[in-house]
Every structure is written in structure tokens, then in C-alpha cells.
Amino acid sequence: MASITVNFNTVEMMIFFWESVAGRDKVSDKYLIELAAHKDLAPIYDDEFTKDSFRKVLSAISNRELMNNPTKKESRFWNLNMWMLEDMDNMREMVQLVKTLNLDHMKDRLEKDVKVVFIPGTTDEYRIQGNTLIVNFFKISINPYADTRVTIGGKEFNEYMEEKVLEI
């Protein structure tokens, strides 16, 4: 029987960043460099958004500075991180949702092991690389006033996750 593993290591590392910045603590450049180099983040890097872009954006946020001449993806990443800082309760609810995600009921429908990785991305909603589903954490939407409270890509969260896992 196939297995499904959910990985949210980089989101966990970002929680430290968001909590520190919200508490007005300085986050060291060494931590930002290590975070940017995390292997799970490799899929978000391209010519417009690099490891240095990642570090530069988070450093600007940590130092309470605006970005100078950001690319579209750098600007988007800056805005998404600021959203987390402006609504920490929403961020915590999103994190709890990811931490408690259980897709084990799908094991018998899979032919191979699957890994689901949540990352703080820029513009992509998700990406599939081999047996890995990479989901942009920032694309999770929580609306306390809607019938379908948690969505991603316009679909109910669990339905979306099952659909994407079955694409693998």
C-alpha cells in the first residue's frame, strides 16, 4: 500500500520568522540565508525570484523597510508575508489546518508513495514534481463567513488536496 507524507518544514520555519517580526525581534541574516537555502524551497526559484530574493524580501520585512525596485514575484512575496503579519490569527489557523491534514484515507487509491509539501510561495498555486505535490501555503483562504470556510483554488480545501494528490 502506498503512503502519503505531509511536510510543512518551511512553513514551520516561517512561523518563527512571522512570530519574531510581529514581536519586534530582529531575525538574523544567517537564519534567513539558511531558510532560503532549504531544499523544499528550490521549486519557487527562477530568474525572477532567487534565493537572494527570498532573503532580501524577508530581511526588508524584518528591518521594517520597503523594497527597492522589486520584481513582480518579490513584490508579491513581500505582500503575502505582510498579510501573515497583519493577521496572525488567520496565519495560525492556516498552520493548524496544514498540521492536521490527513490524507491516509486515500492510500488505497494510490499506486505509489506521495509526498505533499507546503511552502511559502510566490505566484504558483501548486506544482507537481515526480511523486511530490508542492502547495503554496499562501494560497489557502479562510473565510469565516462562507459555507465553505477553507478553500484553495476556489475549491474546498480537502477536496482540492485529494484532487491534486490523485494527479500524481
PDB file of N, CA, C and O in Angstrom, residues 127-164:
ATOM      1  N   ARG A 127       2.486  22.787  -7.688  1.00  0.00           N
ATOM      2  CA  ARG A 127       3.359  22.213  -8.709  1.00  0.00           C
ATOM      3  C   ARG A 127       3.535  20.735  -8.363  1.00  0.00           C
ATOM      4  O   ARG A 127       3.592  20.370  -7.194  1.00  0.00           O
ATOM      5  N   ILE A 128       3.630  19.925  -9.386  1.00  0.00           N
ATOM      6  CA  ILE A 128       3.909  18.505  -9.182  1.00  0.00           C
ATOM      7  C   ILE A 128       5.277  18.211  -9.762  1.00  0.00           C
ATOM      8  O   ILE A 128       5.559  18.547 -10.912  1.00  0.00           O
ATOM      9  N   GLN A 129       6.138  17.615  -8.930  1.00  0.00           N
ATOM     10  CA  GLN A 129       7.473  17.196  -9.368  1.00  0.00           C
ATOM     11  C   GLN A 129       7.653  15.739  -8.955  1.00  0.00           C
ATOM     12  O   GLN A 129       7.786  15.450  -7.760  1.00  0.00           O
ATOM     13  N   GLY A 130       7.607  14.858  -9.924  1.00  0.00           N
ATOM     14  CA  GLY A 130       7.720  13.434  -9.620  1.00  0.00           C
ATOM     15  C   GLY A 130       6.552  12.979  -8.764  1.00  0.00           C
ATOM     16  O   GLY A 130       5.390  13.168  -9.124  1.00  0.00           O
ATOM     17  N   ASN A 131       6.865  12.424  -7.595  1.00  0.00           N
ATOM     18  CA  ASN A 131       5.835  11.961  -6.655  1.00  0.00           C
ATOM     19  C   ASN A 131       5.510  13.004  -5.591  1.00  0.00           C
ATOM     20  O   ASN A 131       4.932  12.670  -4.560  1.00  0.00           O
ATOM     21  N   THR A 132       5.898  14.254  -5.838  1.00  0.00           N
ATOM     22  CA  THR A 132       5.726  15.306  -4.839  1.00  0.00           C
ATOM     23  C   THR A 132       4.748  16.375  -5.318  1.00  0.00           C
ATOM     24  O   THR A 132       4.896  16.913  -6.417  1.00  0.00           O
ATOM     25  N   LEU A 133       3.776  16.666  -4.472  1.00  0.00           N
ATOM     26  CA  LEU A 133       2.845  17.774  -4.692  1.00  0.00           C
ATOM     27  C   LEU A 133       3.327  18.931  -3.835  1.00  0.00           C
ATOM     28  O   LEU A 133       3.418  18.812  -2.614  1.00  0.00           O
ATOM     29  N   ILE A 134       3.672  20.034  -4.474  1.00  0.00           N
ATOM     30  CA  ILE A 134       4.165  21.221  -3.777  1.00  0.00           C
ATOM     31  C   ILE A 134       3.040  22.252  -3.791  1.00  0.00           C
ATOM     32  O   ILE A 134       2.593  22.671  -4.861  1.00  0.00           O
ATOM     33  N   VAL A 135       2.572  22.630  -2.602  1.00  0.00           N
ATOM     34  CA  VAL A 135       1.421  23.523  -2.473  1.00  0.00           C
ATOM     35  C   VAL A 135       1.872  24.841  -1.853  1.00  0.00           C
ATOM     36  O   VAL A 135       2.579  24.856  -0.840  1.00  0.00           O
ATOM     37  N   ASN A 136       1.444  25.939  -2.463  1.00  0.00           N
ATOM     38  CA  ASN A 136       1.756  27.266  -1.951  1.00  0.00           C
ATOM     39  C   ASN A 136       0.872  27.549  -0.734  1.00  0.00           C
ATOM     40  O   ASN A 136      -0.332  27.731  -0.856  1.00  0.00           O
ATOM     41  N   PHE A 137       1.477  27.595   0.432  1.00  0.00           N
ATOM     42  CA  PHE A 137       0.779  27.849   1.690  1.00  0.00           C
ATOM     43  C   PHE A 137      -0.057  29.129   1.624  1.00  0.00           C
ATOM     44  O   PHE A 137      -1.152  29.191   2.167  1.00  0.00           O
ATOM     45  N   PHE A 138       0.454  30.142   0.947  1.00  0.00           N
ATOM     46  CA  PHE A 138      -0.232  31.426   0.875  1.00  0.00           C
ATOM     47  C   PHE A 138      -1.533  31.370   0.081  1.00  0.00           C
ATOM     48  O   PHE A 138      -2.337  32.300   0.137  1.00  0.00           O
ATOM     49  N   LYS A 139      -1.763  30.310  -0.672  1.00  0.00           N
ATOM     50  CA  LYS A 139      -2.978  30.193  -1.486  1.00  0.00           C
ATOM     51  C   LYS A 139      -4.165  29.646  -0.699  1.00  0.00           C
ATOM     52  O   LYS A 139      -5.290  29.612  -1.198  1.00  0.00           O
ATOM     53  N   ILE A 140      -3.934  29.218   0.540  1.00  0.00           N
ATOM     54  CA  ILE A 140      -5.026  28.769   1.393  1.00  0.00           C
ATOM     55  C   ILE A 140      -5.836  29.997   1.792  1.00  0.00           C
ATOM     56  O   ILE A 140      -5.282  31.013   2.192  1.00  0.00           O
ATOM     57  N   SER A 141      -7.144  29.894   1.677  1.00  0.00           N
ATOM     58  CA  SER A 141      -8.014  31.020   2.000  1.00  0.00           C
ATOM     59  C   SER A 141      -9.030  30.593   3.058  1.00  0.00           C
ATOM     60  O   SER A 141      -9.717  29.587   2.887  1.00  0.00           O
ATOM     61  N   ILE A 142      -9.098  31.363   4.130  1.00  0.00           N
ATOM     62  CA  ILE A 142     -10.055  31.079   5.202  1.00  0.00           C
ATOM     63  C   ILE A 142     -11.048  32.232   5.266  1.00  0.00           C
ATOM     64  O   ILE A 142     -10.669  33.380   5.460  1.00  0.00           O
ATOM     65  N   ASN A 143     -12.313  31.900   5.081  1.00  0.00           N
ATOM     66  CA  ASN A 143     -13.388  32.887   5.143  1.00  0.00           C
ATOM     67  C   ASN A 143     -14.391  32.429   6.193  1.00  0.00           C
ATOM     68  O   ASN A 143     -15.161  31.499   5.961  1.00  0.00           O
ATOM     69  N   PRO A 144     -14.394  33.080   7.351  1.00  0.00           N
ATOM     70  CA  PRO A 144     -15.289  32.638   8.433  1.00  0.00           C
ATOM     71  C   PRO A 144     -16.774  32.837   8.112  1.00  0.00           C
ATOM     72  O   PRO A 144     -17.628  32.298   8.800  1.00  0.00           O
ATOM     73  N   TYR A 145     -17.089  33.576   7.055  1.00  0.00           N
ATOM     74  CA  TYR A 145     -18.481  33.889   6.745  1.00  0.00           C
ATOM     75  C   TYR A 145     -19.048  33.060   5.599  1.00  0.00           C
ATOM     76  O   TYR A 145     -20.205  33.183   5.259  1.00  0.00           O
ATOM     77  N   ALA A 146     -18.228  32.207   4.999  1.00  0.00           N
ATOM     78  CA  ALA A 146     -18.671  31.417   3.848  1.00  0.00           C
ATOM     79  C   ALA A 146     -19.069  30.007   4.286  1.00  0.00           C
ATOM     80  O   ALA A 146     -18.604  29.510   5.307  1.00  0.00           O
ATOM     81  N   ASP A 147     -19.924  29.376   3.492  1.00  0.00           N
ATOM     82  CA  ASP A 147     -20.314  27.994   3.772  1.00  0.00           C
ATOM     83  C   ASP A 147     -19.095  27.077   3.695  1.00  0.00           C
ATOM     84  O   ASP A 147     -18.909  26.205   4.523  1.00  0.00           O
ATOM     85  N   THR A 148     -18.296  27.263   2.658  1.00  0.00           N
ATOM     86  CA  THR A 148     -17.038  26.536   2.532  1.00  0.00           C
ATOM     87  C   THR A 148     -15.971  27.448   3.114  1.00  0.00           C
ATOM     88  O   THR A 148     -15.459  28.333   2.448  1.00  0.00           O
ATOM     89  N   ARG A 149     -15.671  27.235   4.392  1.00  0.00           N
ATOM     90  CA  ARG A 149     -14.797  28.120   5.146  1.00  0.00           C
ATOM     91  C   ARG A 149     -13.359  28.171   4.635  1.00  0.00           C
ATOM     92  O   ARG A 149     -12.755  29.221   4.594  1.00  0.00           O
ATOM     93  N   VAL A 150     -12.813  27.012   4.280  1.00  0.00           N
ATOM     94  CA  VAL A 150     -11.416  26.946   3.860  1.00  0.00           C
ATOM     95  C   VAL A 150     -11.360  26.465   2.420  1.00  0.00           C
ATOM     96  O   VAL A 150     -11.872  25.399   2.092  1.00  0.00           O
ATOM     97  N   THR A 151     -10.722  27.288   1.581  1.00  0.00           N
ATOM     98  CA  THR A 151     -10.618  26.944   0.172  1.00  0.00           C
ATOM     99  C   THR A 151      -9.186  27.142  -0.318  1.00  0.00           C
ATOM    100  O   THR A 151      -8.379  27.804   0.335  1.00  0.00           O
ATOM    101  N   ILE A 152      -8.956  26.580  -1.470  1.00  0.00           N
ATOM    102  CA  ILE A 152      -7.720  26.819  -2.200  1.00  0.00           C
ATOM    103  C   ILE A 152      -8.070  26.627  -3.671  1.00  0.00           C
ATOM    104  O   ILE A 152      -8.746  25.664  -4.026  1.00  0.00           O
ATOM    105  N   GLY A 153      -7.686  27.554  -4.487  1.00  0.00           N
ATOM    106  CA  GLY A 153      -8.010  27.471  -5.906  1.00  0.00           C
ATOM    107  C   GLY A 153      -9.510  27.448  -6.167  1.00  0.00           C
ATOM    108  O   GLY A 153      -9.956  26.871  -7.148  1.00  0.00           O
ATOM    109  N   GLY A 154     -10.303  28.064  -5.271  1.00  0.00           N
ATOM    110  CA  GLY A 154     -11.750  28.122  -5.448  1.00  0.00           C
ATOM    111  C   GLY A 154     -12.486  26.856  -5.039  1.00  0.00           C
ATOM    112  O   GLY A 154     -13.699  26.763  -5.189  1.00  0.00           O
ATOM    113  N   LYS A 155     -11.750  25.871  -4.501  1.00  0.00           N
ATOM    114  CA  LYS A 155     -12.369  24.610  -4.078  1.00  0.00           C
ATOM    115  C   LYS A 155     -12.191  24.415  -2.580  1.00  0.00           C
ATOM    116  O   LYS A 155     -11.245  24.936  -1.988  1.00  0.00           O
ATOM    117  N   GLU A 156     -13.069  23.609  -2.011  1.00  0.00           N
ATOM    118  CA  GLU A 156     -12.947  23.251  -0.602  1.00  0.00           C
ATOM    119  C   GLU A 156     -11.574  22.606  -0.400  1.00  0.00           C
ATOM    120  O   GLU A 156     -11.119  21.831  -1.231  1.00  0.00           O
ATOM    121  N   PHE A 157     -10.901  22.945   0.682  1.00  0.00           N
ATOM    122  CA  PHE A 157      -9.505  22.564   0.919  1.00  0.00           C
ATOM    123  C   PHE A 157      -9.259  21.065   0.775  1.00  0.00           C
ATOM    124  O   PHE A 157      -8.368  20.642   0.037  1.00  0.00           O
ATOM    125  N   ASN A 158     -10.006  20.232   1.499  1.00  0.00           N
ATOM    126  CA  ASN A 158      -9.765  18.789   1.452  1.00  0.00           C
ATOM    127  C   ASN A 158     -10.041  18.214   0.069  1.00  0.00           C
ATOM    128  O   ASN A 158      -9.306  17.349  -0.412  1.00  0.00           O
ATOM    129  N   GLU A 159     -11.091  18.696  -0.574  1.00  0.00           N
ATOM    130  CA  GLU A 159     -11.412  18.253  -1.941  1.00  0.00           C
ATOM    131  C   GLU A 159     -10.263  18.605  -2.888  1.00  0.00           C
ATOM    132  O   GLU A 159      -9.849  17.803  -3.718  1.00  0.00           O
ATOM    133  N   TYR A 160      -9.760  19.821  -2.769  1.00  0.00           N
ATOM    134  CA  TYR A 160      -8.639  20.280  -3.587  1.00  0.00           C
ATOM    135  C   TYR A 160      -7.416  19.394  -3.380  1.00  0.00           C
ATOM    136  O   TYR A 160      -6.776  18.956  -4.346  1.00  0.00           O
ATOM    137  N   MET A 161      -7.086  19.127  -2.115  1.00  0.00           N
ATOM    138  CA  MET A 161      -5.902  18.328  -1.803  1.00  0.00           C
ATOM    139  C   MET A 161      -6.030  16.923  -2.375  1.00  0.00           C
ATOM    140  O   MET A 161      -5.093  16.393  -2.960  1.00  0.00           O
ATOM    141  N   GLU A 162      -7.204  16.317  -2.236  1.00  0.00           N
ATOM    142  CA  GLU A 162      -7.419  14.970  -2.771  1.00  0.00           C
ATOM    143  C   GLU A 162      -7.277  14.975  -4.292  1.00  0.00           C
ATOM    144  O   GLU A 162      -6.642  14.093  -4.871  1.00  0.00           O
ATOM    145  N   GLU A 163      -7.864  15.973  -4.946  1.00  0.00           N
ATOM    146  CA  GLU A 163      -7.783  16.067  -6.404  1.00  0.00           C
ATOM    147  C   GLU A 163      -6.336  16.178  -6.876  1.00  0.00           C
ATOM    148  O   GLU A 163      -5.918  15.503  -7.819  1.00  0.00           O
ATOM    149  N   LYS A 164      -5.565  17.026  -6.220  1.00  0.00           N
ATOM    150  CA  LYS A 164      -4.167  17.236  -6.635  1.00  0.00           C
ATOM    151  C   LYS A 164      -3.299  16.006  -6.341  1.00  0.00           C
ATOM    152  O   LYS A 164      -2.424  15.659  -7.135  1.00  0.00           O
TER     153      LYS A 164
END
